[in-house]
Coordinates of C-alpha atoms in Angstrom, one line a residue:
M1 CA 100.5 119.9 100.4
S2 CA 101.3 119.7 104.1
C3 CA 98.9 122.5 105.0
L4 CA 96.1 120.4 103.4
F5 CA 96.6 117.6 105.9
V6 CA 96.4 119.7 109.0
N7 CA 93.4 121.7 107.8
A8 CA 90.5 120.7 110.1
Q9 CA 92.2 117.3 110.7
K10 CA 91.0 116.1 107.4
K11 CA 92.8 113.2 105.6
Y12 CA 93.2 112.7 101.9
K13 CA 93.9 109.9 99.4
I14 CA 96.7 110.9 97.0
R15 CA 97.1 109.2 93.6
T16 CA 99.7 110.1 91.1
V17 CA 98.9 110.1 87.4
A18 CA 101.9 110.4 85.1
F19 CA 103.3 110.2 81.6
Y20 CA 106.8 109.2 80.5
N21 CA 108.4 108.9 77.1
L22 CA 110.8 106.0 77.6
E23 CA 113.2 106.9 74.8
N24 CA 113.4 103.9 72.4
L25 CA 112.7 101.1 74.8
F26 CA 113.4 98.4 72.3
D27 CA 114.4 94.8 72.9
T28 CA 117.5 93.2 71.4
I29 CA 115.7 90.9 68.9
N30 CA 115.3 91.9 65.3
D31 CA 111.6 91.9 64.3
T32 CA 111.5 91.5 60.5
S33 CA 107.9 92.8 60.4
K34 CA 109.0 96.4 61.4
N35 CA 111.9 98.8 61.0
D36 CA 113.3 98.2 64.4
E37 CA 116.8 98.2 63.0
A38 CA 116.6 102.0 63.1
S39 CA 116.4 102.0 66.9
P40 CA 119.5 103.0 68.9
M41 CA 119.3 99.6 70.7
M42 CA 119.6 97.6 67.4
E43 CA 122.4 99.9 66.2
L44 CA 124.7 99.0 69.1
R45 CA 127.5 96.7 68.0
T46 CA 128.1 95.1 71.4
N47 CA 126.6 94.5 74.8
K48 CA 123.0 94.9 73.7
S49 CA 121.7 92.7 76.4
K50 CA 123.7 94.4 79.2
V51 CA 122.5 97.8 77.9
Y52 CA 118.9 96.6 77.7
W53 CA 118.7 95.5 81.3
D54 CA 120.6 98.6 82.5
K55 CA 118.0 100.8 80.7
I56 CA 115.2 98.8 82.3
D57 CA 116.7 99.4 85.7
K58 CA 117.2 103.1 85.1
L59 CA 113.6 103.6 83.9
G60 CA 112.4 101.6 87.0
E61 CA 114.5 104.0 89.2
V62 CA 112.6 107.0 87.8
I63 CA 109.1 105.5 87.8
S64 CA 109.5 104.2 91.4
Q65 CA 110.2 107.8 92.5
L66 CA 107.4 109.5 90.5
G67 CA 104.9 110.7 93.1
E68 CA 106.6 108.7 95.9
E69 CA 107.3 111.9 97.9
K70 CA 103.6 112.6 98.5
A71 CA 101.7 109.4 97.5
K72 CA 104.3 107.1 99.1
T73 CA 104.3 104.9 96.0
G74 CA 104.8 105.2 92.3
P75 CA 102.1 106.3 89.8
A76 CA 98.7 104.8 90.1
I77 CA 98.3 105.4 86.4
L78 CA 101.3 105.8 84.0
G79 CA 101.1 106.5 80.3
V80 CA 104.2 105.6 78.3
A81 CA 105.5 106.2 74.8
E82 CA 108.4 104.9 72.6
I83 CA 108.1 101.3 73.5
E84 CA 108.5 98.5 71.0
N85 CA 106.1 95.8 72.3
K86 CA 104.4 94.4 75.3
Q87 CA 107.4 92.2 76.3
V88 CA 109.6 95.2 77.1
L89 CA 106.8 96.5 79.4
E90 CA 106.6 93.1 81.1
D91 CA 110.3 93.2 81.7
L92 CA 110.0 96.8 83.0
V93 CA 107.1 96.1 85.5
K94 CA 108.9 93.0 86.8
C95 CA 112.2 94.8 87.5
E96 CA 113.4 95.0 91.1
R97 CA 112.3 98.5 91.7
L98 CA 108.7 98.1 90.4
K99 CA 107.7 94.5 91.0
K100 CA 106.1 95.1 94.4
M101 CA 103.7 97.6 92.8
R102 CA 102.1 94.9 90.6
Y103 CA 101.6 97.0 87.5
G104 CA 99.1 95.9 84.9
I105 CA 99.6 96.6 81.2
I106 CA 97.3 97.8 78.5
H107 CA 99.0 97.8 75.1
F108 CA 98.2 97.5 71.4
D109 CA 100.7 97.2 68.5
S110 CA 100.4 100.4 66.5
P111 CA 100.8 101.0 62.7
D112 CA 103.9 103.2 63.3
K113 CA 106.5 102.4 60.7
R114 CA 109.3 102.0 63.3
G115 CA 106.9 99.9 65.5
I116 CA 106.9 102.3 68.5
D117 CA 103.8 102.3 70.6
V118 CA 102.0 103.9 73.5
A119 CA 100.7 102.0 76.5
L120 CA 99.2 102.4 79.9
L121 CA 100.6 100.9 83.1
Y122 CA 98.5 100.9 86.3
Q123 CA 98.8 99.7 89.8
Q124 CA 96.1 97.0 90.1
R125 CA 95.3 97.9 93.7
Y126 CA 94.2 101.4 92.7
F127 CA 92.9 101.3 89.2
K128 CA 90.5 98.8 87.6
P129 CA 90.2 99.2 83.8
V130 CA 86.7 98.4 82.4
D131 CA 87.1 99.5 78.7
Y132 CA 90.0 100.3 76.4
E133 CA 90.7 100.7 72.7
A134 CA 93.4 101.8 70.3
V135 CA 92.1 104.6 68.1
N136 CA 93.8 105.1 64.7
P137 CA 94.0 108.9 64.1
N138 CA 93.6 108.3 60.3
I139 CA 95.9 111.1 59.3
Y140 CA 96.6 111.8 55.7
S141 CA 99.2 114.1 54.1
N142 CA 99.1 114.8 50.3
N143 CA 96.6 112.0 49.9
R144 CA 98.9 109.5 51.5
K145 CA 98.3 107.8 54.9
V146 CA 100.7 108.8 57.7
Y147 CA 101.6 105.6 59.7
T148 CA 101.8 107.0 63.2
R149 CA 101.0 105.9 66.7
D150 CA 97.5 104.9 67.7
I151 CA 95.8 107.0 70.4
L152 CA 95.0 104.8 73.4
K153 CA 91.8 105.4 75.3
V154 CA 91.3 103.6 78.7
S155 CA 88.3 104.0 81.0
G156 CA 88.3 102.5 84.5
Y157 CA 87.8 103.1 88.2
L158 CA 90.4 105.0 90.2
D159 CA 89.5 103.5 93.6
D160 CA 85.7 103.9 93.3
E161 CA 85.6 106.8 90.8
L162 CA 85.3 106.4 87.0
V163 CA 88.0 108.3 85.0
H164 CA 89.1 108.2 81.4
V165 CA 92.7 108.4 80.2
I166 CA 93.8 109.2 76.6
V167 CA 97.5 108.4 75.8
N168 CA 99.1 110.1 72.9
H169 CA 102.3 110.3 70.9
W170 CA 101.6 112.7 68.1
P171 CA 103.5 112.9 64.7
S172 CA 107.0 114.3 64.9
R173 CA 108.2 117.6 63.6
R174 CA 110.2 116.0 60.8
G175 CA 110.2 118.4 57.9
G176 CA 109.8 121.4 60.2
E177 CA 107.3 122.7 62.7
A178 CA 105.1 124.6 60.2
K179 CA 105.0 121.8 57.6
S180 CA 104.2 119.1 60.1
S181 CA 101.8 121.1 62.3
P182 CA 98.6 120.0 60.4
L183 CA 99.4 116.4 61.2
R184 CA 99.3 117.1 65.0
E185 CA 96.2 119.3 64.5
K186 CA 94.5 116.3 63.0
A187 CA 95.5 114.1 65.9
A188 CA 94.1 116.8 68.3
Y189 CA 90.8 116.7 66.3
K190 CA 90.7 112.9 66.8
V191 CA 91.1 113.4 70.6
N192 CA 88.2 115.8 70.5
K193 CA 86.1 113.1 68.9
I194 CA 87.1 110.6 71.5
I195 CA 86.1 113.0 74.3
E196 CA 82.8 113.7 72.6
K197 CA 82.1 110.0 72.5
I198 CA 82.9 109.7 76.2
R199 CA 80.6 112.6 77.0
E200 CA 77.7 110.9 75.3
E201 CA 77.6 108.6 78.3
D202 CA 78.6 111.2 81.0
K203 CA 78.5 114.9 80.3
N204 CA 80.7 115.5 83.4
A205 CA 83.3 112.8 82.6
K206 CA 86.7 113.1 84.2
V207 CA 89.1 112.9 81.3
M208 CA 92.9 113.1 81.3
I209 CA 94.7 113.7 78.0
M210 CA 98.4 112.9 78.3
G211 CA 101.3 112.3 76.0
D212 CA 104.3 113.4 74.1
F213 CA 102.5 115.8 71.7
N214 CA 105.5 117.1 69.8
D215 CA 103.9 120.4 70.3
D216 CA 104.3 123.1 73.0
P217 CA 101.2 124.3 74.9
M218 CA 100.8 127.4 72.8
N219 CA 100.7 125.6 69.4
K220 CA 97.6 125.4 67.3
S221 CA 96.8 121.8 68.1
F222 CA 96.1 122.9 71.7
K223 CA 94.9 126.5 71.4
D224 CA 92.8 126.2 68.2
V225 CA 91.7 122.6 68.1
L226 CA 91.5 121.4 71.8
K227 CA 90.9 125.0 72.8
T228 CA 92.8 124.5 76.1
K229 CA 92.7 127.1 78.9
A230 CA 95.7 128.1 81.0
E231 CA 93.9 130.1 83.7
K232 CA 91.5 128.3 86.1
S233 CA 89.3 131.4 86.2
E234 CA 88.7 131.0 82.4
V235 CA 87.7 127.4 82.5
R236 CA 84.0 126.8 81.9
K237 CA 82.1 123.5 82.1
G238 CA 83.4 121.2 79.4
D239 CA 86.6 123.1 78.8
I240 CA 90.1 121.5 78.9
Y241 CA 92.6 122.9 81.4
N242 CA 96.3 122.8 80.6
P243 CA 98.5 123.5 83.6
Y244 CA 101.6 123.1 81.5
E245 CA 100.9 126.3 79.6
Q246 CA 101.9 128.5 82.5
M247 CA 105.0 126.3 83.1
F248 CA 106.0 126.8 79.5
E249 CA 105.7 130.5 79.8
K250 CA 108.1 130.4 82.8
G251 CA 110.6 128.6 80.6
L252 CA 110.3 125.1 81.9
N253 CA 110.8 122.2 79.5
T254 CA 110.6 118.4 79.2
T255 CA 113.0 117.8 76.3
A256 CA 115.6 119.6 74.2
Y257 CA 116.8 119.4 70.6
R258 CA 119.5 121.5 68.9
D259 CA 119.4 124.1 71.6
N260 CA 115.7 124.4 71.5
L261 CA 113.9 123.7 74.8
S262 CA 110.4 122.3 74.4
L263 CA 107.6 121.2 76.7
F264 CA 106.1 118.5 74.5
D265 CA 105.1 116.2 77.4
Q266 CA 101.9 117.3 79.2
I267 CA 98.8 116.2 81.0
L268 CA 95.6 118.1 80.3
F269 CA 92.2 117.4 81.8
T270 CA 88.6 118.3 81.6
S271 CA 86.9 120.8 83.9
S272 CA 85.4 118.1 86.1
L273 CA 88.8 117.4 87.6
L274 CA 89.5 121.1 88.4
N275 CA 88.6 123.0 91.5
K276 CA 87.9 126.6 90.8
K277 CA 90.0 129.3 92.5
N278 CA 89.7 129.3 96.3
S279 CA 87.5 126.2 96.2
K280 CA 88.6 123.3 98.4
D281 CA 86.0 120.7 97.5
F282 CA 87.8 117.4 97.5
S283 CA 84.8 115.2 98.0
S284 CA 85.7 113.5 94.7
Y285 CA 89.1 113.3 93.0
K286 CA 90.4 116.7 91.9
M287 CA 93.8 117.9 90.6
F288 CA 95.9 119.3 93.4
K289 CA 99.2 119.8 91.7
S290 CA 100.9 119.3 88.3
G291 CA 104.6 119.1 87.7
I292 CA 107.6 118.0 85.8
F293 CA 109.8 115.3 87.4
N294 CA 113.4 116.4 86.7
K295 CA 115.5 115.3 89.6
R296 CA 119.2 116.2 89.5
F297 CA 120.3 112.7 88.6
M298 CA 118.1 112.9 85.4
V299 CA 119.9 116.0 84.1
Q300 CA 123.1 115.9 81.9
N301 CA 125.7 117.7 84.1
K302 CA 128.5 118.2 81.7
G303 CA 129.5 118.6 78.1
R304 CA 127.8 120.2 75.2
Y305 CA 124.3 119.1 76.4
K306 CA 124.7 120.2 80.0
G307 CA 121.3 121.0 81.4
Y308 CA 119.4 118.7 78.9
P309 CA 117.6 115.5 80.0
F310 CA 120.3 112.8 80.5
R311 CA 119.4 110.6 77.6
S312 CA 120.1 106.9 77.1
F313 CA 121.5 107.0 73.6
S314 CA 123.7 109.5 71.7
N315 CA 125.7 109.3 68.5
G316 CA 125.2 105.5 68.3
Q317 CA 126.4 104.9 71.8
Y318 CA 124.7 104.1 75.1
T319 CA 125.3 106.9 77.6
G320 CA 124.0 105.3 80.8
G321 CA 121.2 107.9 81.0
Y322 CA 117.5 107.7 81.5
S323 CA 115.5 109.3 78.7
D324 CA 115.6 112.3 76.4
H325 CA 112.3 113.4 78.0
Y326 CA 111.4 114.2 81.6
P327 CA 108.2 112.6 82.9
V328 CA 105.2 114.8 83.9
Y329 CA 102.7 114.1 86.6
I330 CA 99.6 115.3 88.5
Y331 CA 98.5 114.6 92.0
L332 CA 94.8 113.8 92.4
I333 CA 93.5 114.0 95.9
K334 CA 90.2 113.1 97.6
E335 CA 89.0 113.5 101.1
K336 CA 88.9 110.2 103.0
R337 CA 85.5 109.4 104.5

């Protein structure tokens, strides 16, 4: 990154786009319209309020550092998952670590049985939403509707440039990977349809697809349905590039379960956001770097789960951790004029 700034004395805008599964960010109030009793927060017997505000502060600590090293501020755009309602997001963006960034919120209540939703947070000085909608993936299994999370589509201007963000939290692997894979493939198909609709207005639209996909980059939902590419040299106009596929092949992960390391959290994007190999055309926003944010303080450092993400809840207790997922991010850069 540093070499970019000295190159021909050019200066660049840097914006961070990120995604973070917040691990059961539920409030302490029982909502009789949903099964929120099943959340770890509601299962705590004591100190619910203290735990809630400590978790808010811990998440704010992580978000405030996401991208700060290069962009000197938190994410301009942040997709989130596993949140109960809009109120928990309002509490989060008003916390001490984040309030100066003035995050706006885009949220819809989803049909998920537990009541967990996806949402988009954005720094209002950098991003101006112009259109957004919650898209029901309409997934059926054995002729029965699967009540899962909506897919959130947001279009808006990152500074003066139109971009589109699709936030996902695909169906879980309950029942096993093979049995549940068709559900995620159907979600991927719905994402394809959303992108097609966006491209009816702009064939070269800059689209970022982010989320907790409950699939690794090599699974069918990505390779067979979205037809993602891992090599820049293979990306053609209209293709979707997934920088996390190469990270997965190197053994990197964002979550772990029963000794299986997974890279379920990813940010993919259309070819319009990609500079081909050896190209340095940053006259408009292009991806410069992708990564996993897994600072040492976010990693469990002892016990059976040493090396796993330092989660908030375990065995019905609050651990004082952050999340059972690491956030992921990309830097978008653009030459200043």
